[in-house]
PDB file of C-alpha atoms and ligand atoms in Angstrom:
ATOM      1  CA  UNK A   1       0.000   0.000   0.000  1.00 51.00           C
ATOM      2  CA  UNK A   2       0.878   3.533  -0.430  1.00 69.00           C
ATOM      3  CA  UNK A   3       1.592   5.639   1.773  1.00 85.00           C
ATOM      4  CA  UNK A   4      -1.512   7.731   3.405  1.00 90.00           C
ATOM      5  CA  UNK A   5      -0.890  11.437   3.067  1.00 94.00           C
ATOM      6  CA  UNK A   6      -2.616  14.156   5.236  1.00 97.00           C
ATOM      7  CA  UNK A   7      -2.813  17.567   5.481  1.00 98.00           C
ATOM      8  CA  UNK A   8      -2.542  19.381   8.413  1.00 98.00           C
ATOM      9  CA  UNK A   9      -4.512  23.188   8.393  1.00 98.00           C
ATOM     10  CA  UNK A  10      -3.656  24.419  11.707  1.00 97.00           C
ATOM     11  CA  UNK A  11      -2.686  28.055  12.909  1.00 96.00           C
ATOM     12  CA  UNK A  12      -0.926  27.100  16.152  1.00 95.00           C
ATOM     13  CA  UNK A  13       2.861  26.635  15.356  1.00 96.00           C
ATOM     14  CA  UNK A  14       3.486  24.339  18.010  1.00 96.00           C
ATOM     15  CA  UNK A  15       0.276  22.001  17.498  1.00 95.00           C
ATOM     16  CA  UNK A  16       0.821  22.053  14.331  1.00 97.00           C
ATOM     17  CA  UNK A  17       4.390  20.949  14.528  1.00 97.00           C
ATOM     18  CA  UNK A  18       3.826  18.206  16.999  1.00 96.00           C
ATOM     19  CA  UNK A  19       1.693  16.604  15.060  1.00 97.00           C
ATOM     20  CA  UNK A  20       3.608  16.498  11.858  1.00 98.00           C
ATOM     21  CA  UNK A  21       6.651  14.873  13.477  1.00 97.00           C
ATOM     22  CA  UNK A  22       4.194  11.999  14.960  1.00 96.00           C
ATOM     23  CA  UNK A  23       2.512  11.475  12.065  1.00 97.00           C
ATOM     24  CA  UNK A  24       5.898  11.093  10.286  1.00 96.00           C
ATOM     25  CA  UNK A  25       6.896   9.057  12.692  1.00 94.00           C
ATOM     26  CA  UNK A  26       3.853   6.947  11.795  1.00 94.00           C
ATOM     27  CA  UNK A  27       4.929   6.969   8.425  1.00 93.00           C
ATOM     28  CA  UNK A  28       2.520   9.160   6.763  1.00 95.00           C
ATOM     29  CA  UNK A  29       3.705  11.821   3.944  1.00 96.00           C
ATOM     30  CA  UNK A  30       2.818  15.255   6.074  1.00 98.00           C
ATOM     31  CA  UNK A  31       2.200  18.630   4.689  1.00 98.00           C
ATOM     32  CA  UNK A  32       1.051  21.308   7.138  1.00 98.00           C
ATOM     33  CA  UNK A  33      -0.398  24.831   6.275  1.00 98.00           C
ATOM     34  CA  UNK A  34      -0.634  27.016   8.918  1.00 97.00           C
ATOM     35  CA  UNK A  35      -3.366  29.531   7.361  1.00 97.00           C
ATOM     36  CA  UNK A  36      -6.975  28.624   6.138  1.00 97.00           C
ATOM     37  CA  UNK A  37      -7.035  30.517   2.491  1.00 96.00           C
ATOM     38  CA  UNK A  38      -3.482  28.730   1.996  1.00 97.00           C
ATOM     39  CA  UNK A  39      -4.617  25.103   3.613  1.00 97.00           C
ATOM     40  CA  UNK A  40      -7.616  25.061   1.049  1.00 96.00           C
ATOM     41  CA  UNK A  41      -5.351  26.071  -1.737  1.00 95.00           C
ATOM     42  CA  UNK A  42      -2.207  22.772  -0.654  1.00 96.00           C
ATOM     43  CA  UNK A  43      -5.862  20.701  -0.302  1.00 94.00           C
ATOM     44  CA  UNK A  44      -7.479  22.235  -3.951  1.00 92.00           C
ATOM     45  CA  UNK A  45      -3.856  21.609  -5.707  1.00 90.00           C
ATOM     46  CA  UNK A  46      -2.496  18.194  -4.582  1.00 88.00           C
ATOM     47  CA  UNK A  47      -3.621  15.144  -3.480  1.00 88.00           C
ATOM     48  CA  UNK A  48      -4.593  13.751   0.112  1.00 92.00           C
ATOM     49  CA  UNK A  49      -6.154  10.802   1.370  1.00 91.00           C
ATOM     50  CA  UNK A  50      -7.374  12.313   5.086  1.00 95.00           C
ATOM     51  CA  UNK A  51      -7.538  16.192   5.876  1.00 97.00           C
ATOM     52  CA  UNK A  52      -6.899  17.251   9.566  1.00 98.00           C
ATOM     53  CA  UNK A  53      -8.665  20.941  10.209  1.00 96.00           C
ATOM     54  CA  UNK A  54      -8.518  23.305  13.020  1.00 94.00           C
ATOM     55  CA  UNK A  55     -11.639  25.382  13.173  1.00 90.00           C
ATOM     56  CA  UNK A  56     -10.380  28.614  14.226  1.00 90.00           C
ATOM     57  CA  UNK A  57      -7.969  29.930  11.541  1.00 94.00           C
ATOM     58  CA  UNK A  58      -7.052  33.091   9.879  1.00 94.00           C
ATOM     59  CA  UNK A  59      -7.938  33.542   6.060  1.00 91.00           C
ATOM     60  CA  UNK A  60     -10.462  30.399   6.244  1.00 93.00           C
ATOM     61  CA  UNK A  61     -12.272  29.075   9.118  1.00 92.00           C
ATOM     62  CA  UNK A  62     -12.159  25.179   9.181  1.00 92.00           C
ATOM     63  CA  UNK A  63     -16.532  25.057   9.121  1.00 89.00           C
ATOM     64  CA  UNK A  64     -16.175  27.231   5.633  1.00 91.00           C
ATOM     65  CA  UNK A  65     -12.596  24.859   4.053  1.00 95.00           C
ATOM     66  CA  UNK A  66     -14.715  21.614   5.285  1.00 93.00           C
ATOM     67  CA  UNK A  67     -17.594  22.945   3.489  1.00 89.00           C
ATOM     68  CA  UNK A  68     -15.788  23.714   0.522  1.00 91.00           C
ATOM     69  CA  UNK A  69     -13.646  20.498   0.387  1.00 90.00           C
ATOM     70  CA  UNK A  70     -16.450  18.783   0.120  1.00 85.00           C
ATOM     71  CA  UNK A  71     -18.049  20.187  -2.705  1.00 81.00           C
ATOM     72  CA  UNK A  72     -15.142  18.807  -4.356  1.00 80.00           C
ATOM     73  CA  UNK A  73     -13.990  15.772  -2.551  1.00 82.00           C
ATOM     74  CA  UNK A  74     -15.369  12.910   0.056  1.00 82.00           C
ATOM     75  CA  UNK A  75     -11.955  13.123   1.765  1.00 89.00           C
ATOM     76  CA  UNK A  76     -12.109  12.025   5.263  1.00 92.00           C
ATOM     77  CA  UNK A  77     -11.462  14.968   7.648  1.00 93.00           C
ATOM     78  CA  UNK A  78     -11.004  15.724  11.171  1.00 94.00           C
ATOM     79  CA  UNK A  79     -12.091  18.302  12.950  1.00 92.00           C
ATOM     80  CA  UNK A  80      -9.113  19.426  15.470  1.00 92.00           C
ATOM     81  CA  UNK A  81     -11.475  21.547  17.656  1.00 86.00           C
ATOM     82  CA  UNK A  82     -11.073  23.397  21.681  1.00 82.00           C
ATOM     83  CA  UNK A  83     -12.496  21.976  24.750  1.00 67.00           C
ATOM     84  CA  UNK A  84     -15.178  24.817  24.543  1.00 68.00           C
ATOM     85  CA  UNK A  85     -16.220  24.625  20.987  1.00 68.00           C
ATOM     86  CA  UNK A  86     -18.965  21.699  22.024  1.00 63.00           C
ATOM     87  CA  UNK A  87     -21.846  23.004  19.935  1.00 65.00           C
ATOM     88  CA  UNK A  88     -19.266  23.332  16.921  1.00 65.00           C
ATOM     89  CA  UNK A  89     -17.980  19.689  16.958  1.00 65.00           C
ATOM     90  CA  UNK A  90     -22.231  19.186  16.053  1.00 63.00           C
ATOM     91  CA  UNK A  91     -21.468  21.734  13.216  1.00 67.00           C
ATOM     92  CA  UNK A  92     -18.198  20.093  12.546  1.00 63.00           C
ATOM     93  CA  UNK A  93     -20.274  17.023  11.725  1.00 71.00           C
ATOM     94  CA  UNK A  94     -22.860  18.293  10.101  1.00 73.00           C
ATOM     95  CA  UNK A  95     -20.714  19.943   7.244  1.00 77.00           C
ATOM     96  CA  UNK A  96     -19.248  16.453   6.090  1.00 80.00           C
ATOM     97  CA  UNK A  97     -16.325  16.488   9.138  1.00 87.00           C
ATOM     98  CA  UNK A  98     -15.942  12.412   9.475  1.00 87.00           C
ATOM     99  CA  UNK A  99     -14.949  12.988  13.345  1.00 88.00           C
ATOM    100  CA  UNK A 100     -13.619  15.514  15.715  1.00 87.00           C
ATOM    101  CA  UNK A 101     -10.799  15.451  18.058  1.00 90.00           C
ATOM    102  CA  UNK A 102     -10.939  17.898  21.458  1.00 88.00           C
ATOM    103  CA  UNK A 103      -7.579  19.872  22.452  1.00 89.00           C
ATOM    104  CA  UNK A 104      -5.477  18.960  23.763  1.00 89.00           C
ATOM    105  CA  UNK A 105      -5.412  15.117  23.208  1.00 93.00           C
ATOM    106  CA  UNK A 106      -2.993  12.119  23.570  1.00 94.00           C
ATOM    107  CA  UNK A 107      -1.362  11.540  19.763  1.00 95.00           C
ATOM    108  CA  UNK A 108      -2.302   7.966  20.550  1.00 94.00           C
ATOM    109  CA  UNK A 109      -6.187   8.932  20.505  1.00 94.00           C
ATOM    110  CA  UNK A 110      -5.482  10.939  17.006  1.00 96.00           C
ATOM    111  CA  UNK A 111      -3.851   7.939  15.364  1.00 95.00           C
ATOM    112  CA  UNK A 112      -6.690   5.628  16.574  1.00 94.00           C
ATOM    113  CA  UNK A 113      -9.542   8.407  15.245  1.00 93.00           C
ATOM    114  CA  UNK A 114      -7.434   8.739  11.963  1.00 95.00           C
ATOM    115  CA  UNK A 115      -6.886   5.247  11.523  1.00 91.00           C
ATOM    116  CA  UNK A 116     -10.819   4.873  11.920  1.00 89.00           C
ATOM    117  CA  UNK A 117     -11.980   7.096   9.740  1.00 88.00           C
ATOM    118  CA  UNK A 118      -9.715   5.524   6.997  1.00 87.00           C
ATOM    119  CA  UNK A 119     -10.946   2.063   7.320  1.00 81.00           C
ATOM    120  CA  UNK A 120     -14.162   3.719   7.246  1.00 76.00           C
ATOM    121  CA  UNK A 121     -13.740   5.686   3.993  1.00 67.00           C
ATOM    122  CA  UNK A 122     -11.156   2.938   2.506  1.00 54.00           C
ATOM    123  CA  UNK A 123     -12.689   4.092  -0.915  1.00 51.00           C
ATOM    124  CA  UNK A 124     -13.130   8.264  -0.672  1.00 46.00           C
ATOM    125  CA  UNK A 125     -16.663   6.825  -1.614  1.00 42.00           C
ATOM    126  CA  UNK A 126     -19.223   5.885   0.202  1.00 42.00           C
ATOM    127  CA  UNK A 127     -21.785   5.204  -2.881  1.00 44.00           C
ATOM    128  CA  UNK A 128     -21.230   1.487  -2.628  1.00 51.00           C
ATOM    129  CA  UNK A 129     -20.042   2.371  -5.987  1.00 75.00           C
ATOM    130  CA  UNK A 130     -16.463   1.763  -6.240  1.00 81.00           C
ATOM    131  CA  UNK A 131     -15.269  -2.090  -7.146  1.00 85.00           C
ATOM    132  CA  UNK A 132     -12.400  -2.904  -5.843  1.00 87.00           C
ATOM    133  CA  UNK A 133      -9.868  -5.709  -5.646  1.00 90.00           C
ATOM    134  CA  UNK A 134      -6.392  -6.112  -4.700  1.00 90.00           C
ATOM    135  CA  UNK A 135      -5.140  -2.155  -4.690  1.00 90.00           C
ATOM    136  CA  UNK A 136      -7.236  -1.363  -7.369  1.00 93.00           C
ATOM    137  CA  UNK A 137      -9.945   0.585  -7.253  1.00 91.00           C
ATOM    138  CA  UNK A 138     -12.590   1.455  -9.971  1.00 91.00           C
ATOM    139  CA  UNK A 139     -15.227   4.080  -8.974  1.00 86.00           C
ATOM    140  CA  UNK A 140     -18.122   3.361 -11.523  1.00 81.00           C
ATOM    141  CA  UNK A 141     -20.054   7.088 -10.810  1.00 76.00           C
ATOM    142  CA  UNK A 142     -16.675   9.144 -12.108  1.00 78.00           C
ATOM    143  CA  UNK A 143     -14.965   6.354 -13.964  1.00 83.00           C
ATOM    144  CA  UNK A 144     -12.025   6.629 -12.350  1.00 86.00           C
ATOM    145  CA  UNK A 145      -9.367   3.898 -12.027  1.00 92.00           C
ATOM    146  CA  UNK A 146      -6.732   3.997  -8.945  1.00 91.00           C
ATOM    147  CA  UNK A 147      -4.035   1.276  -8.445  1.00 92.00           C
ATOM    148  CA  UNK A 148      -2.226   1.772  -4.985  1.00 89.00           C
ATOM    149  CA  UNK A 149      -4.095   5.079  -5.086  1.00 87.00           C
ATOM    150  CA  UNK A 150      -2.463   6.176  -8.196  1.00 88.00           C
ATOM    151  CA  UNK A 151      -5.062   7.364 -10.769  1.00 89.00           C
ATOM    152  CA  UNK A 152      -4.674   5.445 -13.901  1.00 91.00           C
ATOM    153  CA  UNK A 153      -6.075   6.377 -17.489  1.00 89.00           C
ATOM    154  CA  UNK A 154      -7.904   4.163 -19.122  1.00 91.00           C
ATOM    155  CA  UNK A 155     -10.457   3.844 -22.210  1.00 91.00           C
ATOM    156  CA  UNK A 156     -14.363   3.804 -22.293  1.00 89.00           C
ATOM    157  CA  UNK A 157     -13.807   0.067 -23.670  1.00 93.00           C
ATOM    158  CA  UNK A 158     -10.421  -0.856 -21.370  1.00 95.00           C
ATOM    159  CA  UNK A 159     -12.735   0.338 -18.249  1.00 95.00           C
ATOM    160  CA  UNK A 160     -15.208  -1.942 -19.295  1.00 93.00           C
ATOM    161  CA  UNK A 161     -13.134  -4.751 -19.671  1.00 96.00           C
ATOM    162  CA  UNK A 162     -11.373  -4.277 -16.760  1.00 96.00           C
ATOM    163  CA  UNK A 163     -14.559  -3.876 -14.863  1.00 93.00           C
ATOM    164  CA  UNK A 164     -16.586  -7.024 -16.043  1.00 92.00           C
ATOM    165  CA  UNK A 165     -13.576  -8.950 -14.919  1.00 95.00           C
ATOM    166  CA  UNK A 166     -13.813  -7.360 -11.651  1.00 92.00           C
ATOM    167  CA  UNK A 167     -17.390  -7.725 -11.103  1.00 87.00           C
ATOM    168  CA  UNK A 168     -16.795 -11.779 -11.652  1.00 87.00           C
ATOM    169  CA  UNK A 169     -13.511 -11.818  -9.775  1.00 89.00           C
ATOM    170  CA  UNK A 170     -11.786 -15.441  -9.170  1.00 89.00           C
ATOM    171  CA  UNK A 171     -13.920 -16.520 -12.199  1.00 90.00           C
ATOM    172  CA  UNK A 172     -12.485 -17.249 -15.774  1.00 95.00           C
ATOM    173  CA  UNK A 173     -14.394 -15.562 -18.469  1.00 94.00           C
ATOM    174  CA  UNK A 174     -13.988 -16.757 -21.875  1.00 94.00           C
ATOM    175  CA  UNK A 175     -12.779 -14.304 -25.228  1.00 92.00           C
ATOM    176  CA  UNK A 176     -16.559 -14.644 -26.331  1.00 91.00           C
ATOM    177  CA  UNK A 177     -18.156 -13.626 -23.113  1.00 91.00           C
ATOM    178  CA  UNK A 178     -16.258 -10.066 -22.675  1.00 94.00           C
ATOM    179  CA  UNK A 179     -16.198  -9.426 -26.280  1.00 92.00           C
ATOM    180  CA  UNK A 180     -20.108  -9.819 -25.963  1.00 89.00           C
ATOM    181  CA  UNK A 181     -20.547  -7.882 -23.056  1.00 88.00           C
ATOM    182  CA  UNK A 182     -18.179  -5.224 -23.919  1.00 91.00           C
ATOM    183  CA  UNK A 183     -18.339  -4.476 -27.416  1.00 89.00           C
ATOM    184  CA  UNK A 184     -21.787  -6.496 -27.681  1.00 82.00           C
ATOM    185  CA  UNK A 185     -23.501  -5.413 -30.867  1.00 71.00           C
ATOM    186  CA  UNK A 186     -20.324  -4.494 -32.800  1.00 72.00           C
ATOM    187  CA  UNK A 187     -18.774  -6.074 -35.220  1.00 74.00           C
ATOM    188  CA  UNK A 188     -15.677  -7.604 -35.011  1.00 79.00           C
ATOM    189  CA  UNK A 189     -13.366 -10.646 -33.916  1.00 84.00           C
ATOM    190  CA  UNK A 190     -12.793 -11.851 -30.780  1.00 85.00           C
ATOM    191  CA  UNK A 191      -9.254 -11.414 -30.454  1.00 89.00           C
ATOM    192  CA  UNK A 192      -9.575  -7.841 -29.701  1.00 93.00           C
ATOM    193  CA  UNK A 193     -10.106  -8.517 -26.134  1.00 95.00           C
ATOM    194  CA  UNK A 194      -6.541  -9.727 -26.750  1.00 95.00           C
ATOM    195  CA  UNK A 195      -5.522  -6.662 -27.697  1.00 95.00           C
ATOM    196  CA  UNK A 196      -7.740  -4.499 -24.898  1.00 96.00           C
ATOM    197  CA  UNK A 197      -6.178  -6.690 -22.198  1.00 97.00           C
ATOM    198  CA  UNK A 198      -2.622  -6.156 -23.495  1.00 97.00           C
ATOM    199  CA  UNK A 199      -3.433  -2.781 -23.150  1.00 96.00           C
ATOM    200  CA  UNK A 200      -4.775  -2.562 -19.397  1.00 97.00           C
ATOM    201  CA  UNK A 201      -1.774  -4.840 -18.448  1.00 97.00           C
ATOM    202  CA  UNK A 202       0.286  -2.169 -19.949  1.00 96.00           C
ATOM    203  CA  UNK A 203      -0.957   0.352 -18.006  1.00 96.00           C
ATOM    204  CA  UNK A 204      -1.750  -1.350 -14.329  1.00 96.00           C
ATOM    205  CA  UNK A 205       0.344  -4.719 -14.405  1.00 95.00           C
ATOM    206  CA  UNK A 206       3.165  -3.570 -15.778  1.00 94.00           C
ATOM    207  CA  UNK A 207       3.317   0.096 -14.455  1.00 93.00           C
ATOM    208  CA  UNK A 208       3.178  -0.939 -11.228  1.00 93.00           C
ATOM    209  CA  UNK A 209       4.717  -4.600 -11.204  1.00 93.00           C
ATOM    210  CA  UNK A 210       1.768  -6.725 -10.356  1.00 93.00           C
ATOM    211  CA  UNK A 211       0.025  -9.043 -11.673  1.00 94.00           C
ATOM    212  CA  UNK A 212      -3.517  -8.023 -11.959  1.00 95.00           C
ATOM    213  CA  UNK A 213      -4.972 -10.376 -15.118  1.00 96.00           C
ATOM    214  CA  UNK A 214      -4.356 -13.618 -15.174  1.00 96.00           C
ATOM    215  CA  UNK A 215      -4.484 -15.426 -18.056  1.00 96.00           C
ATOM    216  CA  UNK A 216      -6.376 -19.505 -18.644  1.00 95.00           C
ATOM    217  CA  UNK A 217      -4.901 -20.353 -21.241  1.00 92.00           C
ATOM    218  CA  UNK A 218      -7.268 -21.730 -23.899  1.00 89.00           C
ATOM    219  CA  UNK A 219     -10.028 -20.247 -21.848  1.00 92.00           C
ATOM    220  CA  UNK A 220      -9.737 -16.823 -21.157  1.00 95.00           C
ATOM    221  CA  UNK A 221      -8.876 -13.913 -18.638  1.00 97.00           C
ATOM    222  CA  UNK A 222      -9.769 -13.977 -14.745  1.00 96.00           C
ATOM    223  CA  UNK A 223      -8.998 -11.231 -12.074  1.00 95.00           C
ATOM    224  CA  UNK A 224      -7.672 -13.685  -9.283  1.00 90.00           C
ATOM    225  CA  UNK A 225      -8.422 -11.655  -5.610  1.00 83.00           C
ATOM    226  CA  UNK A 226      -7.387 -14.070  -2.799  1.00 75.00           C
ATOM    227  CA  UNK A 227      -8.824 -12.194  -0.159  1.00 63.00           C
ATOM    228  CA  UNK A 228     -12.785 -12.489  -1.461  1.00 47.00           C
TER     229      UNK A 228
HETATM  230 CA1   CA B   1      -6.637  27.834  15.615  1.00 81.01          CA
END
């Protein structure tokens, strides 16, 4: 797996410091911002798979950065909020925050919220609509292909391909049955599925040294996921 990367928006140096050398610690990729306008800009401009937010920041207040992350994205986030802010952790919530953390805490109760929240939100989806298997991950609403939470590019047709073999994991489908489903009324031969699947190996098995398709010989192509 990857490594998970979080941003840290928090205003107070020293918090925000702390943190960061835990979570490194931890092994997680770290970048902090330590002003709201400039936190939502890092979050808007890169690419993080949990968001940690202070709520009282200059340039941005963490309600209004939560609110506008998640116009855009169903990253989990955090709300970092003061012993006093009580009726705000219910706001925190109610603008898409996946949790909220009181200050001051132990770093030990922040790594078990965090690590909750991800196993929660494994997917940055919670549609039900994103296949997965192995470290792949297909989200059928946007289209959108990640292998160890790289986003990969793939065709209408290689999607397709990809994804009937994933929706019949551990199960060998024959030339016949994904060129039918795939390409169904079209004309053409068979052995383009050949072709399509040397393609999508191209671009997932052998970018990122795994094997992903397997081939039966004289049968056809199977997605083998051990852990279903
Ligand atoms: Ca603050």
């Amino acid at each position: 797996m990857s490594k998970t990367k979080v941003l840290i928006i928090e205003d107070e140096i020293k918090m925000a410091r702390f943190i960061e050398l835990e979570l490194k610690y931890e092994d997680y990729i770290v970048t902090v911002s330590n002003d709201g306008r400039e936190g939502l800009d890092t979050f808007l401009n890169g690419e993080f798979d949990m968001v940690l937010l202070d709520l009282m920041l200059p340039g941005l207040n963490g309600f209004e950065i939560c609110r506008r992350i998640r116009k855009v994205s169903n990253v989990p986030v955090i709300m970092l909020t003061a012993k006093d802010e009580v009726m705000d952790k219910v706001a925190g919530l109610d603008i898409g925050a996946n949790d909220y953390i009181t200050k001051p805490f132990a770093i030990e109760e922040l790594l078990a919220r965090m690590r909750a929240v991800l196993r929660r939100s494994p997917s940055k989806n919670q549609n039900g609509t994103i296949i997965k298997f192995k470290d792949v991950e297909m989200d059928l609403e946007s289209r959108i292909v990640r292998v160890k939470g790289n986003v990969v590019e793939l065709t209408k047709k290689e999607f397709e391909v990809l994804l009937y073999l994933a929706q019949n994991k551990n199960t060998v489908l024959s030339r016949e049955q994904i060129f039918n489903k795939v390409w169904g009324q079209e004309v053409g031969e068979t052995n383009i599925v050949d072709v399509y699947i040397r393609y999508i190996r191209t671009k997932i098995d052998e970018r990122f040294s795994e094997r992903y398709i397997y081939t039966a010989r004289g049968e056809g192509y199977f997605i083998k996921d051990e852990e279903e």
